[in-house]
Amino acid sequence: MMRSLWSGVSGLQASQNFMDVVGNNVANVNTVGYKATRINFSDVLAQTLSGATGPQGALGGMNPIQIGLGTQVASTTRNFSQGSLKTTNITTNLAIQGNGFFIVSPDNGNTYYYTRGGDFTFDANGNLVTPTGNIVQGWLADNTTHIINTASTITGINIPQNMTVPAGVTKNVSIAGNLNGGQTIQTSELTPITPTLENFTGEINMNSIYNSNGNIIGVGQTTSIANVANSGNEVAGLYDINGNQIGSNWTVLVNNNPITLTGNPETLSDLANDLNSALSSYNVSVSVLNNKIQITNNTSNSVNLPPIGSSDPVLNSILSNLSEKNIPGNSTITSLPFFSKPGDAVAMSFDGGANYNTYIYGSGTQIDGITNDKGITSGSVRYFQTVDDLVKIISDDINGTTSGGTTINNATVSLNSSGEIQITPNPTESHLSYIGPVYSNNSNLATILGTLSGQVQPTGSTSQPFMADTYSTSIAVYDSLGNKHDITFNFAKINYNPSTNQTKWQWYATAPSSGSSIPTLTNASGQITFDSTGKLVGLTPPLAITANWNNGSSQQVINLHFGDLNTFDGLTQFSLPSQTSSLTQDGYAGGSLQNIIVNQNGVISGMFSNGKSYALGQVALATFSNNNGLLSRGNSLFEATANSGTPIVTTAGKGSAGTIIPSELEESNVDLGTEFTNMIIAERAYQANARTLSVSNTMLQSLLNIQ
C-alpha cells in the first residue's frame, strides 16, 4: 500500500517540475534569443515480485511480475529552432539566422559564454557589449591594411567612437574626355612658361579666345569691321549694335504721335534736329555724338521724357534707351549706337543705361566723348584687338574725370586669374551702382560680358571667363597632411600640321594659393598630339607633376594619365563639345568615424567623414556538436560542457554557422499555445496523482478500521 503513496508523491513532484518548466517558458516569452525548454520523464525502477522464466518442456514461459515505484525527471531539452526576427533599426542589434551562437566574455577572454541574444551596444570605451557588460568576441582589422585575419585568436570587439583614419596622399590623377576638334588654330602665343591667363593678356588676339564652353568666340571673323555712322549717313540702311538693318519706310513717334521729318533722305543729323523740335517744350537739346543720338538736359531740374519710338523695329530698339527716361539736371542720355556696316562691336553703359560707350573690334582712331557731372565719360568710341585692350578701355570709361582732371569713380577693372573681367568699385564711391544691359552683334561676346550688367555689388561684378585655352577642368588632390588642393588642368589647341593631319594641344596645370601658402608646381605643362581620327598619338614626358604646397606637407609627385597612346580610352579630339568624362585621383583627406554598418558575415565597417569606409572588425560565431549539452548560466548565456562538445569558432555563413542579420533581434521561440496545453496537462496530472494519494489513504484508513 505504501508503494502507491510514494508513486503518487513522485507524480506530484513530476507535475510540479512540469509546471516549473512551463512557467519558465511563459515567463521568457519576450526574452531576446530565448529557447523554449521541454521536460522529459522516465519511470522509477520497478519492484520485481518474480522474474521471468523460459519455456520448459510442456510448461510455457512466464513473464516477470513488476510493480512500478513512480516517475522521475529524465531530462530537460531546449528547442533550438529559429525564433522570429524583429527589426529594431539599431545597427549594433544582431540576429543569427540559422545555427550558431555569439561568443562573449566577462574577463578578457579567460572565460567564454555563448548566447543567441544579440542586443549589443558600444560602451564608453568602444567595447561591443551585452546588456550585462560581457564583451562580444571576434577579430579586429589591421589598422594599416584593414585586413581581418580570422585565423588568429578571437578578442574583444573594440571600436573607439572617436576613431580617425589618416589622409592618403594623391599619387595618381587620370583624365579622360574630349577636346573640341571643330576649330583650328594655326598659330598662338600661348606658352607654358607662365601658365596663367593674365600672362597671356595682350598677346592673344580676340580671334583666338574661347568661351567657358570651349567654343571660339569668333571676334574678327565677320566679313567687315563696324564703322561709326556719322551725321551724313542716311538713316535707312544703317545698322544697330546687333547687325540688324534699319528699313526704308519708317516714322518716328514722340509721345505716341508721329513727328515731321525734314530730311529727304533723313540723316542722323536730320533725325536729331527733328527730335529736337519735337522735344522743344522739355528744355532739352538733341544732337549726334559719334554714333549715337544724345539728349541733354539744359536745366538744373530733372526732366522726364515722353515715349520715343519708331515704326521700324530696328530703329525703335536703338531709340528705346531714350524713351520715358528721367534726365537729371545738366545731364545727358544716349541711344544705342548706329553703324554704317555690321561688324564686331560692343555697347556698354556704366550709369544704368543712360549713356552707352561703343567698343569696336579692329584698329581706328579713338573718339572721346564728353564728361558728365558724375565724372563718367559718355559717348566715346574705342577700338580693341585683345582682351587687354578691352580691359583698359572699360577702365578708362568707368574712371572718367572731371574737367579738373580728378578721377571720380576710382573703380578697379582687371582680368582675374579665372579669365574674367572683374569690376570692383571703390567702397566710398556711390556713382558706379548699376551697369546697363550689354549689346553686341557677336552673341558670344555679348554673353561673356552680359554678366557684368545689373546691380554692382561691393565685392564687384565679373564677366564670364575669356579662355586662352579651349577647355579647363579641375580636380581636388590631397597632400600628406590631408589638406585639399585644387589643381586646374587647361588645354589649348596650338598647332595643326596639314602635312601630317595632326593637331597639337598645350596643357598646363595651375593651383591657387591657400592663405599664405603659395604652391609650386614643376613639370606642370606639356603637349598632346592627336591624329586625324581624334586618336591620342603623342605625349611629351614627363607626365608627373611635382607639387610643393609650402604648408608643411611633404613634396609629392602626382602621376598623370591622359590615356594610352593609339587608343581612344583617355583624351580624344572629336568635333564635339569639350567635356570631361572621367576625372579620378587616389588621395583622400583624414576622416573621423561617423557611422558603422554590419554585413551578413558579421564584418563591422566604419563610415568616415572623408567618404571612405574600412573594415574594422568581425563578429565571431561558435557552433557545437550538441547544443542541448550546453549549460545555462542565466542572462541568456550558455556555457560549454563535456557533453556539448568543443566549440568550433568560425565566421557567419561558413560551414554550419548561420548568417548574421544586422539591425534585427531574434525573438523567443516559445509557443504560448503549446505552453497553455502543457499547463493543462500538468494540472490534470497533478490532480490525478493527488487522487492516487487520496485513494491510497482511504484504503489505509479502511485497513486500520478492521476490528
XYZ file of C-alpha atoms in Angstrom:
707
model
C 0.000 0.000 0.000
C 2.865 2.340 0.769
C 4.178 1.943 -2.782
C 1.158 3.707 -4.214
C 1.664 6.602 -1.840
C 5.269 7.075 -2.957
C 4.255 6.711 -6.593
C 1.641 9.421 -6.084
C 4.183 11.660 -4.416
C 6.626 11.207 -7.324
C 3.810 12.044 -9.721
C 3.049 15.229 -7.804
C 6.714 16.184 -7.874
C 6.942 15.450 -11.592
C 3.854 17.535 -12.317
C 5.297 20.364 -10.271
C 8.536 20.197 -12.273
C 6.467 20.169 -15.441
C 4.720 23.352 -14.306
C 8.042 24.916 -13.366
C 9.324 24.382 -16.897
C 6.094 25.644 -18.473
C 6.057 28.682 -16.195
C 9.658 29.489 -17.079
C 8.868 29.263 -20.801
C 5.866 31.550 -20.441
C 7.882 33.998 -18.329
C 10.518 34.228 -21.098
C 8.114 34.680 -23.977
C 9.639 38.146 -24.602
C 13.267 37.311 -23.780
C 15.589 38.015 -26.728
C 17.085 34.815 -28.105
C 15.367 32.568 -25.530
C 14.903 28.918 -26.487
C 11.914 27.043 -25.033
C 12.593 24.058 -22.732
C 10.768 20.755 -22.853
C 10.756 18.384 -19.819
C 11.009 14.612 -20.316
C 10.051 11.934 -17.729
C 11.002 8.312 -17.099
C 9.649 5.726 -14.691
C 11.456 4.790 -11.478
C 12.975 1.334 -11.238
C 10.137 -1.112 -10.581
C 9.987 -3.660 -7.721
C 10.245 -7.174 -9.158
C 7.929 -9.732 -7.487
C 9.020 -12.582 -9.702
C 11.463 -12.969 -12.503
C 10.835 -14.250 -15.944
C 11.200 -17.970 -16.774
C 11.689 -19.544 -20.103
C 9.586 -22.421 -21.528
C 10.499 -25.827 -20.093
C 9.103 -28.898 -21.722
C 5.347 -28.799 -21.612
C 5.426 -25.792 -19.296
C 5.377 -22.469 -21.025
C 7.499 -19.469 -20.075
C 6.402 -16.843 -17.543
C 6.840 -13.034 -17.774
C 8.342 -11.089 -14.896
C 5.999 -9.565 -12.367
C 6.990 -5.936 -11.505
C 5.261 -3.069 -9.760
C 6.390 0.453 -10.649
C 7.530 2.896 -7.977
C 6.548 6.175 -9.661
C 8.143 8.681 -12.114
C 11.132 10.935 -12.274
C 12.580 13.752 -14.499
C 14.700 12.124 -17.178
C 15.908 15.311 -18.952
C 15.125 18.831 -19.962
C 15.604 19.545 -23.660
C 15.876 23.016 -25.250
C 14.196 23.716 -28.539
C 16.890 25.451 -30.588
C 14.643 26.077 -33.570
C 14.784 29.547 -35.203
C 12.895 32.338 -33.453
C 11.166 35.136 -35.314
C 13.254 38.195 -36.260
C 12.253 41.671 -35.149
C 13.561 44.821 -36.832
C 14.968 47.407 -34.423
C 16.820 49.811 -36.777
C 19.718 49.747 -34.307
C 22.940 48.951 -36.144
C 24.505 47.019 -33.278
C 21.482 44.752 -32.794
C 22.362 41.439 -34.426
C 20.395 38.258 -35.024
C 21.602 34.842 -36.148
C 19.634 33.280 -38.983
C 20.432 29.608 -38.624
C 22.825 27.693 -36.387
C 25.414 29.181 -34.056
C 25.988 31.388 -31.023
C 27.609 34.723 -30.353
C 30.710 34.471 -28.182
C 31.035 36.849 -25.211
C 33.491 37.160 -22.343
C 33.393 38.909 -18.951
C 37.143 38.687 -18.280
C 39.202 39.481 -21.400
C 38.840 36.014 -22.900
C 39.651 33.867 -19.873
C 36.038 32.671 -19.830
C 33.708 32.396 -22.778
C 29.939 32.313 -22.773
C 27.592 31.778 -25.692
C 24.311 33.473 -26.484
C 21.637 33.892 -29.128
C 20.675 37.290 -27.750
C 22.216 39.968 -29.990
C 21.048 43.162 -28.288
C 24.562 44.674 -28.277
C 25.709 48.249 -27.747
C 29.009 50.124 -27.505
C 30.151 51.177 -24.049
C 32.127 54.315 -23.173
C 35.405 52.645 -24.155
C 34.148 51.470 -27.534
C 33.625 47.829 -26.461
C 30.744 45.981 -28.100
C 28.908 44.571 -25.070
C 25.805 42.652 -23.983
C 23.271 44.301 -21.631
C 25.170 42.753 -18.691
C 28.569 44.060 -19.808
C 30.058 40.945 -21.412
C 32.281 41.913 -24.354
C 31.417 40.421 -27.745
C 34.289 38.428 -29.222
C 35.632 38.404 -32.752
C 38.580 39.740 -34.747
C 39.884 43.289 -35.217
C 41.168 44.595 -38.548
C 44.766 45.648 -39.043
C 44.986 49.426 -38.569
C 47.060 49.891 -41.720
C 45.826 47.329 -44.218
C 42.278 46.995 -42.785
C 42.549 43.237 -43.368
C 40.851 40.889 -40.881
C 42.765 37.708 -40.022
C 40.073 35.242 -38.950
C 42.711 32.556 -38.390
C 44.008 34.432 -35.354
C 42.715 34.126 -31.774
C 39.457 35.910 -31.090
C 39.473 39.023 -28.954
C 37.020 41.581 -27.661
C 35.446 43.805 -30.312
C 36.646 47.338 -29.525
C 35.909 50.267 -31.861
C 36.585 53.675 -30.265
C 33.888 56.115 -31.293
C 36.499 58.875 -31.755
C 38.456 56.742 -34.222
C 40.183 58.597 -37.053
C 41.984 57.495 -40.206
C 44.990 59.322 -41.690
C 44.965 61.082 -45.023
C 46.012 59.366 -48.215
C 48.355 61.439 -50.396
C 47.384 61.726 -54.065
C 49.771 59.763 -56.251
C 47.804 59.377 -59.491
C 45.385 61.511 -61.490
C 43.556 60.203 -64.556
C 41.682 62.395 -67.030
C 39.511 61.154 -69.862
C 37.299 63.244 -72.093
C 37.039 65.098 -75.373
C 38.763 68.235 -76.595
C 36.724 70.002 -79.248
C 38.337 69.430 -82.623
C 35.916 71.651 -84.540
C 38.096 74.794 -84.636
C 41.664 75.023 -85.910
C 44.261 77.461 -84.582
C 47.241 77.784 -86.877
C 49.314 79.934 -84.514
C 49.143 81.046 -80.906
C 51.294 82.984 -78.483
C 50.365 80.592 -75.688
C 53.437 79.471 -73.743
C 53.599 77.100 -70.783
C 56.335 79.082 -69.019
C 53.976 81.265 -67.019
C 50.708 79.357 -67.250
C 48.106 81.852 -66.070
C 45.685 83.634 -68.326
C 46.864 87.005 -67.047
C 50.291 86.381 -68.573
C 48.733 85.884 -71.997
C 46.736 89.140 -71.890
C 47.633 91.415 -74.739
C 49.403 88.619 -76.589
C 46.496 86.579 -77.909
C 44.177 88.142 -80.460
C 40.471 88.018 -79.774
C 40.008 85.627 -82.692
C 41.967 83.014 -80.698
C 39.962 83.418 -77.480
C 37.375 80.884 -76.333
C 34.390 80.999 -74.038
C 33.937 78.788 -70.987
C 32.279 76.084 -73.114
C 35.420 75.683 -75.185
C 33.908 77.350 -78.274
C 35.833 80.011 -80.159
C 34.266 83.446 -79.694
C 34.687 84.366 -83.330
C 35.507 88.072 -82.870
C 37.132 89.351 -86.043
C 35.719 86.559 -88.162
C 32.925 88.687 -89.636
C 33.276 89.927 -93.224
C 33.640 93.605 -92.272
C 34.638 95.886 -89.434
C 31.872 98.003 -87.923
C 32.167 101.697 -88.849
C 30.714 104.521 -86.804
C 27.773 106.200 -88.508
C 28.171 109.997 -88.867
C 25.714 112.796 -89.421
C 25.869 112.435 -93.178
C 24.659 108.818 -93.245
C 21.162 108.076 -94.401
C 19.197 106.519 -91.528
C 17.620 103.950 -93.831
C 20.373 101.500 -94.457
C 22.179 101.934 -91.116
C 22.519 99.083 -88.619
C 22.020 98.575 -84.904
C 24.516 97.062 -82.498
C 23.218 93.572 -83.328
C 23.882 93.973 -87.030
C 20.200 94.437 -87.995
C 19.492 96.931 -90.810
C 17.009 99.799 -90.464
C 14.227 99.666 -93.079
C 13.455 102.244 -95.761
C 9.937 103.273 -94.695
C 9.574 104.389 -91.102
C 8.228 107.101 -88.865
C 9.357 108.417 -85.508
C 6.821 108.864 -82.694
C 7.129 111.192 -79.712
C 4.510 110.784 -77.040
C 2.905 108.228 -79.407
C 2.442 110.900 -82.127
C 4.325 110.859 -85.468
C 6.734 113.766 -85.841
C 7.544 115.691 -89.014
C 10.735 114.525 -90.730
C 12.595 117.311 -92.541
C 15.357 115.368 -94.289
C 14.902 113.535 -97.552
C 16.625 111.220 -97.204
C 16.761 111.540 -93.434
C 20.274 111.568 -91.965
C 21.267 111.135 -88.326
C 21.742 114.896 -88.102
C 18.265 115.445 -89.567
C 16.807 112.925 -87.111
C 18.470 114.741 -84.210
C 17.089 118.115 -85.412
C 13.585 116.655 -85.831
C 13.650 115.162 -82.334
C 14.968 118.485 -81.007
C 11.935 120.264 -82.433
C 9.510 117.652 -81.107
C 11.020 117.917 -77.611
C 11.387 121.715 -77.512
C 8.920 122.031 -74.655
C 11.057 119.802 -72.443
C 14.050 122.209 -72.318
C 16.384 119.641 -73.794
C 18.677 119.644 -76.831
C 19.186 116.708 -79.191
C 22.385 116.105 -81.122
C 24.526 113.412 -82.691
C 27.564 112.311 -80.694
C 29.767 109.920 -82.651
C 27.398 107.063 -83.407
C 24.529 107.832 -81.019
C 21.614 110.222 -80.586
C 22.261 112.304 -77.441
C 19.676 114.218 -75.413
C 20.994 116.855 -72.994
C 19.008 118.409 -70.125
C 19.807 122.151 -70.226
C 18.252 122.904 -66.840
C 19.201 122.134 -63.263
C 15.938 120.245 -62.703
C 15.153 116.698 -63.713
C 13.296 116.155 -66.961
C 11.001 113.190 -67.659
C 10.983 112.371 -71.360
C 7.820 111.152 -73.116
C 7.626 107.845 -75.034
C 10.017 107.938 -78.019
C 9.938 105.199 -80.655
C 9.663 104.251 -84.284
C 7.515 102.147 -86.566
C 10.716 100.385 -87.646
C 11.616 97.713 -85.043
C 15.385 98.220 -85.505
C 15.216 101.998 -85.107
C 12.736 101.575 -82.260
C 15.252 99.346 -80.446
C 18.042 101.931 -80.908
C 15.831 104.747 -79.559
C 14.344 102.703 -76.724
C 17.072 103.895 -74.354
C 15.669 107.426 -74.710
C 12.010 106.585 -74.201
C 10.349 107.684 -70.935
C 13.698 108.258 -69.241
C 14.424 110.682 -66.420
C 17.342 113.026 -67.138
C 18.884 114.621 -64.051
C 19.728 118.304 -64.236
C 22.554 119.209 -66.636
C 22.956 115.553 -67.629
C 22.738 113.563 -70.844
C 21.454 110.234 -72.079
C 22.281 108.474 -75.325
C 20.671 105.983 -77.660
C 22.306 102.744 -78.638
C 24.902 103.200 -81.413
C 24.293 103.343 -85.187
C 26.691 101.676 -87.609
C 27.133 102.126 -91.343
C 28.027 98.482 -91.764
C 27.787 95.448 -89.441
C 30.804 94.065 -87.607
C 32.088 93.084 -84.166
C 31.126 95.817 -81.725
C 30.022 96.161 -78.127
C 27.896 98.787 -76.394
C 28.217 99.153 -72.615
C 26.764 101.586 -70.087
C 28.176 102.294 -66.645
C 25.405 104.581 -65.395
C 22.460 102.197 -65.512
C 21.804 102.575 -69.247
C 21.629 106.360 -69.578
C 24.778 106.601 -71.685
C 26.406 103.947 -73.835
C 30.049 103.640 -74.846
C 30.973 101.897 -78.086
C 33.800 99.380 -78.415
C 34.693 98.190 -81.925
C 36.943 95.275 -82.813
C 39.683 96.499 -85.124
C 42.036 99.421 -85.420
C 40.895 103.001 -85.583
C 41.147 106.462 -84.080
C 39.842 106.708 -80.551
C 36.941 109.180 -80.382
C 36.382 110.604 -76.928
C 33.057 111.929 -75.822
C 32.150 114.379 -73.103
C 32.433 114.066 -69.334
C 29.184 114.320 -67.410
C 28.650 115.749 -63.916
C 29.368 112.353 -62.389
C 32.757 112.228 -63.969
C 31.843 109.379 -66.341
C 32.949 109.777 -69.924
C 29.987 109.006 -72.152
C 29.538 108.698 -75.863
C 33.082 107.517 -76.522
C 34.126 105.167 -79.329
C 37.139 102.962 -78.702
C 38.824 100.119 -80.561
C 40.222 96.849 -79.234
C 42.091 93.845 -80.603
C 42.974 91.946 -77.422
C 41.407 91.213 -74.067
C 43.970 93.553 -72.564
C 42.718 96.354 -74.833
C 39.138 95.678 -73.774
C 40.007 95.774 -70.057
C 41.866 99.055 -70.492
C 39.162 100.908 -72.416
C 36.444 99.738 -69.995
C 38.604 101.025 -67.135
C 39.109 104.345 -68.928
C 35.380 104.859 -69.441
C 34.387 103.836 -65.911
C 37.017 106.031 -64.304
C 36.049 109.200 -66.132
C 37.493 112.504 -64.957
C 36.120 115.954 -64.261
C 37.287 118.983 -66.166
C 39.856 119.493 -63.409
C 41.406 116.093 -64.092
C 40.238 114.453 -60.839
C 39.334 110.748 -61.054
C 35.808 110.275 -59.714
C 34.878 106.573 -59.737
C 38.268 105.059 -58.981
C 36.922 101.551 -59.731
C 39.306 98.693 -60.425
C 38.948 96.871 -63.747
C 41.133 93.806 -64.197
C 41.354 90.350 -65.702
C 41.438 87.882 -62.810
C 43.147 84.510 -62.725
C 39.946 82.833 -63.912
C 39.976 84.857 -67.152
C 37.035 87.048 -66.067
C 36.844 90.821 -66.427
C 36.237 91.995 -62.876
C 34.884 95.446 -61.987
C 35.304 96.311 -58.309
C 34.009 99.706 -57.157
C 35.677 101.957 -54.630
C 33.847 101.309 -51.317
C 33.485 105.056 -50.794
C 32.183 105.744 -54.316
C 28.431 105.527 -54.898
C 28.304 106.596 -58.561
C 29.044 103.183 -60.082
C 25.941 101.366 -58.860
C 24.296 99.841 -61.920
C 25.767 98.615 -65.216
C 23.276 98.636 -68.055
C 22.475 95.752 -70.433
C 25.341 94.806 -72.740
C 24.708 94.778 -76.503
C 26.823 93.235 -79.256
C 26.352 91.798 -82.714
C 28.661 88.976 -81.583
C 26.423 86.796 -79.427
C 29.350 85.038 -77.733
C 30.912 88.348 -76.751
C 27.560 89.672 -75.511
C 27.067 86.547 -73.409
C 30.521 86.765 -71.841
C 30.208 90.477 -70.979
C 26.493 90.254 -70.200
C 27.032 89.038 -66.640
C 28.590 92.430 -65.819
C 25.203 94.107 -66.183
C 22.961 94.738 -63.212
C 23.466 95.987 -59.686
C 27.152 96.318 -58.837
C 27.912 94.525 -55.578
C 30.503 95.863 -53.108
C 32.626 92.822 -53.912
C 32.399 93.640 -57.602
C 30.892 92.200 -60.769
C 32.529 89.703 -63.103
C 32.051 88.673 -66.697
C 32.073 85.108 -67.878
C 35.645 83.925 -68.472
C 37.689 84.599 -71.564
C 39.658 81.437 -72.157
C 43.072 81.373 -73.752
C 42.584 77.635 -73.573
C 39.707 75.763 -75.093
C 38.879 73.768 -72.032
C 39.611 73.631 -68.319
C 38.779 71.051 -65.689
C 39.676 70.897 -62.005
C 40.245 68.137 -59.522
C 40.916 68.154 -55.778
C 44.096 66.396 -54.660
C 45.391 65.760 -51.146
C 48.787 66.337 -49.587
C 50.468 64.240 -46.888
C 48.638 66.169 -44.157
C 45.260 65.591 -45.737
C 44.849 69.176 -46.953
C 42.816 69.503 -50.125
C 44.219 71.446 -53.055
C 42.507 72.223 -56.348
C 44.545 71.685 -59.496
C 43.149 73.096 -62.727
C 44.154 71.467 -65.999
C 43.948 73.787 -69.004
C 44.046 72.599 -72.611
C 44.683 74.878 -75.599
C 44.929 73.955 -79.260
C 48.174 75.481 -80.554
C 49.020 73.936 -83.896
C 47.649 71.994 -86.833
C 50.094 70.358 -89.257
C 48.389 69.895 -92.666
C 51.138 67.592 -93.904
C 50.581 65.057 -91.118
C 46.956 65.935 -90.321
C 47.978 66.018 -86.681
C 46.791 68.578 -84.132
C 48.862 69.644 -81.161
C 47.478 70.890 -77.865
C 49.234 72.561 -74.973
C 48.256 71.561 -71.439
C 49.269 73.216 -68.223
C 48.268 72.827 -64.591
C 47.779 75.566 -62.025
C 46.976 75.623 -58.325
C 45.676 78.653 -56.390
C 47.303 79.957 -53.247
C 45.891 78.808 -49.926
C 46.196 81.564 -47.359
C 49.863 82.473 -47.048
C 50.968 79.251 -48.757
C 51.938 79.704 -52.397
C 52.233 76.311 -54.097
C 54.962 75.471 -56.564
C 54.248 73.052 -59.399
C 57.038 71.739 -61.609
C 56.665 69.654 -64.768
C 53.190 71.180 -64.883
C 52.888 71.559 -68.643
C 53.296 69.574 -71.803
C 51.903 68.863 -75.225
C 49.380 66.362 -76.534
C 49.079 65.268 -80.154
C 46.029 63.797 -81.915
C 45.801 62.295 -85.391
C 43.111 62.949 -87.980
C 40.751 60.417 -86.362
C 40.901 62.150 -82.977
C 43.132 59.425 -81.506
C 45.786 60.249 -78.921
C 49.152 59.634 -80.620
C 51.669 61.752 -78.717
C 52.514 62.871 -75.169
C 55.550 64.838 -74.059
C 57.154 63.397 -70.917
C 57.365 63.556 -68.006
C 53.708 63.139 -67.120
C 54.387 63.622 -63.424
C 53.788 66.910 -61.603
C 55.966 67.634 -58.588
C 53.991 69.681 -56.071
C 55.402 71.682 -53.184
C 52.470 73.124 -51.276
C 54.742 75.060 -48.893
C 52.425 74.381 -45.975
C 54.458 71.861 -44.004
C 53.394 68.818 -46.025
C 55.808 66.593 -47.873
C 56.709 67.169 -51.507
C 54.612 64.890 -53.648
C 54.757 63.533 -57.168
C 51.429 63.248 -58.984
C 51.486 60.901 -61.963
C 49.185 61.909 -64.808
C 47.357 59.554 -67.114
C 45.691 61.091 -70.175
C 45.158 57.727 -71.860
C 47.202 55.138 -73.680
C 48.757 56.080 -77.000
C 46.960 54.966 -80.172
C 43.738 54.360 -78.261
C 40.526 56.216 -77.510
C 40.473 55.277 -73.814
C 41.598 58.673 -72.468
C 41.609 62.082 -74.121
C 40.167 62.301 -77.627
C 39.734 65.083 -80.178
C 36.376 64.861 -81.909
C 34.292 67.678 -83.326
C 32.125 67.616 -80.205
C 31.900 69.963 -77.209
C 34.868 69.730 -74.863
C 33.911 67.774 -71.788
C 35.380 65.552 -69.101
C 34.023 62.022 -68.998
C 36.212 60.737 -66.180
C 38.347 62.505 -63.597
C 39.808 60.410 -60.788
C 42.543 60.617 -58.169
C 43.591 58.244 -55.405
C 44.098 60.621 -52.481
C 41.779 61.475 -49.619
C 41.609 63.604 -46.517
C 41.817 62.303 -42.983
C 38.469 61.350 -41.512
C 36.683 60.656 -38.266
C 34.289 57.788 -37.645
C 30.709 58.788 -38.432
C 28.794 55.529 -38.515
C 29.180 51.761 -38.637
C 27.458 49.034 -40.634
C 27.459 45.249 -40.224
C 27.057 42.791 -43.081
C 25.742 39.200 -43.123
C 29.218 37.835 -42.455
C 29.464 39.860 -39.266
C 32.044 42.295 -40.697
C 31.825 45.663 -38.958
C 32.729 48.503 -41.344
C 33.268 52.127 -40.373
C 31.969 55.039 -42.445
C 34.303 58.027 -42.088
C 33.793 61.738 -42.671
C 36.105 61.685 -45.697
C 33.739 59.341 -47.521
C 35.928 56.298 -47.018
C 34.780 53.042 -45.435
C 37.015 50.392 -43.907
C 36.559 47.025 -42.244
C 37.141 47.481 -38.506
C 36.354 44.037 -37.131
C 34.279 40.899 -37.480
C 31.950 39.191 -35.033
C 32.760 35.507 -34.398
C 30.229 32.674 -34.089
C 30.535 29.316 -32.328
C 28.838 26.042 -33.198
C 28.534 22.863 -31.105
C 28.029 19.200 -31.835
C 25.306 19.037 -29.182
C 23.533 22.302 -28.422
C 21.482 20.610 -25.659
C 24.691 19.783 -23.863
C 25.185 23.495 -23.081
C 24.731 24.657 -19.507
C 22.533 27.692 -18.950
C 24.165 30.422 -16.850
C 21.293 32.906 -16.836
C 21.180 36.272 -18.623
C 20.581 34.314 -21.873
C 24.098 32.875 -21.612
C 25.277 29.301 -22.051
C 28.482 27.595 -21.037
C 30.173 24.739 -22.840
C 30.222 21.345 -21.109
C 31.839 17.997 -21.750
C 28.665 16.819 -23.463
C 28.187 19.913 -25.669
C 31.438 19.298 -27.465
C 34.262 21.715 -28.045
C 33.062 24.994 -29.601
C 34.019 25.499 -33.219
C 34.860 29.180 -33.666
C 34.034 30.373 -37.180
C 32.588 33.234 -39.209
C 28.963 33.728 -40.123
C 27.921 31.909 -43.271
C 30.796 29.454 -43.105
C 30.272 25.721 -42.524
C 27.174 25.012 -40.434
C 27.109 28.547 -38.990
C 24.178 30.737 -39.927
C 24.298 34.288 -41.226
C 24.093 37.492 -39.210
C 21.168 39.821 -39.785
C 22.038 43.393 -38.666
C 19.524 45.772 -37.082
C 17.329 42.846 -36.013
C 16.881 40.683 -32.907
C 15.828 37.063 -32.621
C 12.693 36.739 -30.520
C 11.886 33.941 -28.093
C 10.661 30.770 -29.814
C 8.157 29.984 -27.024
C 4.794 28.893 -28.449
C 2.137 30.051 -25.988
C -0.459 27.686 -27.452
C 1.799 24.713 -26.726
C 2.634 26.030 -23.264
C -1.021 26.555 -22.339
C -1.751 22.992 -23.459
C 1.153 21.711 -21.373
C -0.154 23.729 -18.481
C -3.480 21.904 -18.665
C -1.743 18.537 -18.943
C 0.433 19.326 -15.921
C -2.582 20.430 -13.926
C -4.576 17.268 -14.743
C -1.574 15.080 -13.971
C -1.174 16.803 -10.632
C -4.882 16.285 -9.860
C -4.678 12.621 -10.835
C -1.632 11.978 -8.656
C -3.305 13.760 -5.772
C -6.256 11.428 -6.288
C -3.867 8.481 -6.092
C -2.740 9.681 -2.685
C -6.326 10.229 -1.566
C -7.477 6.738 -2.603
C -4.417 5.106 -1.064
C -5.102 6.990 2.116
C -8.725 5.816 2.136
C -7.624 2.244 1.661
C -5.143 2.531 4.539
C -7.857 4.013 6.698
C -10.143 1.114 5.849
C -7.377 -1.313 6.825
C -6.890 0.429 10.123
C -10.612 0.228 10.810
C -10.729 -3.608 10.597
C -11.664 -4.950 14.076
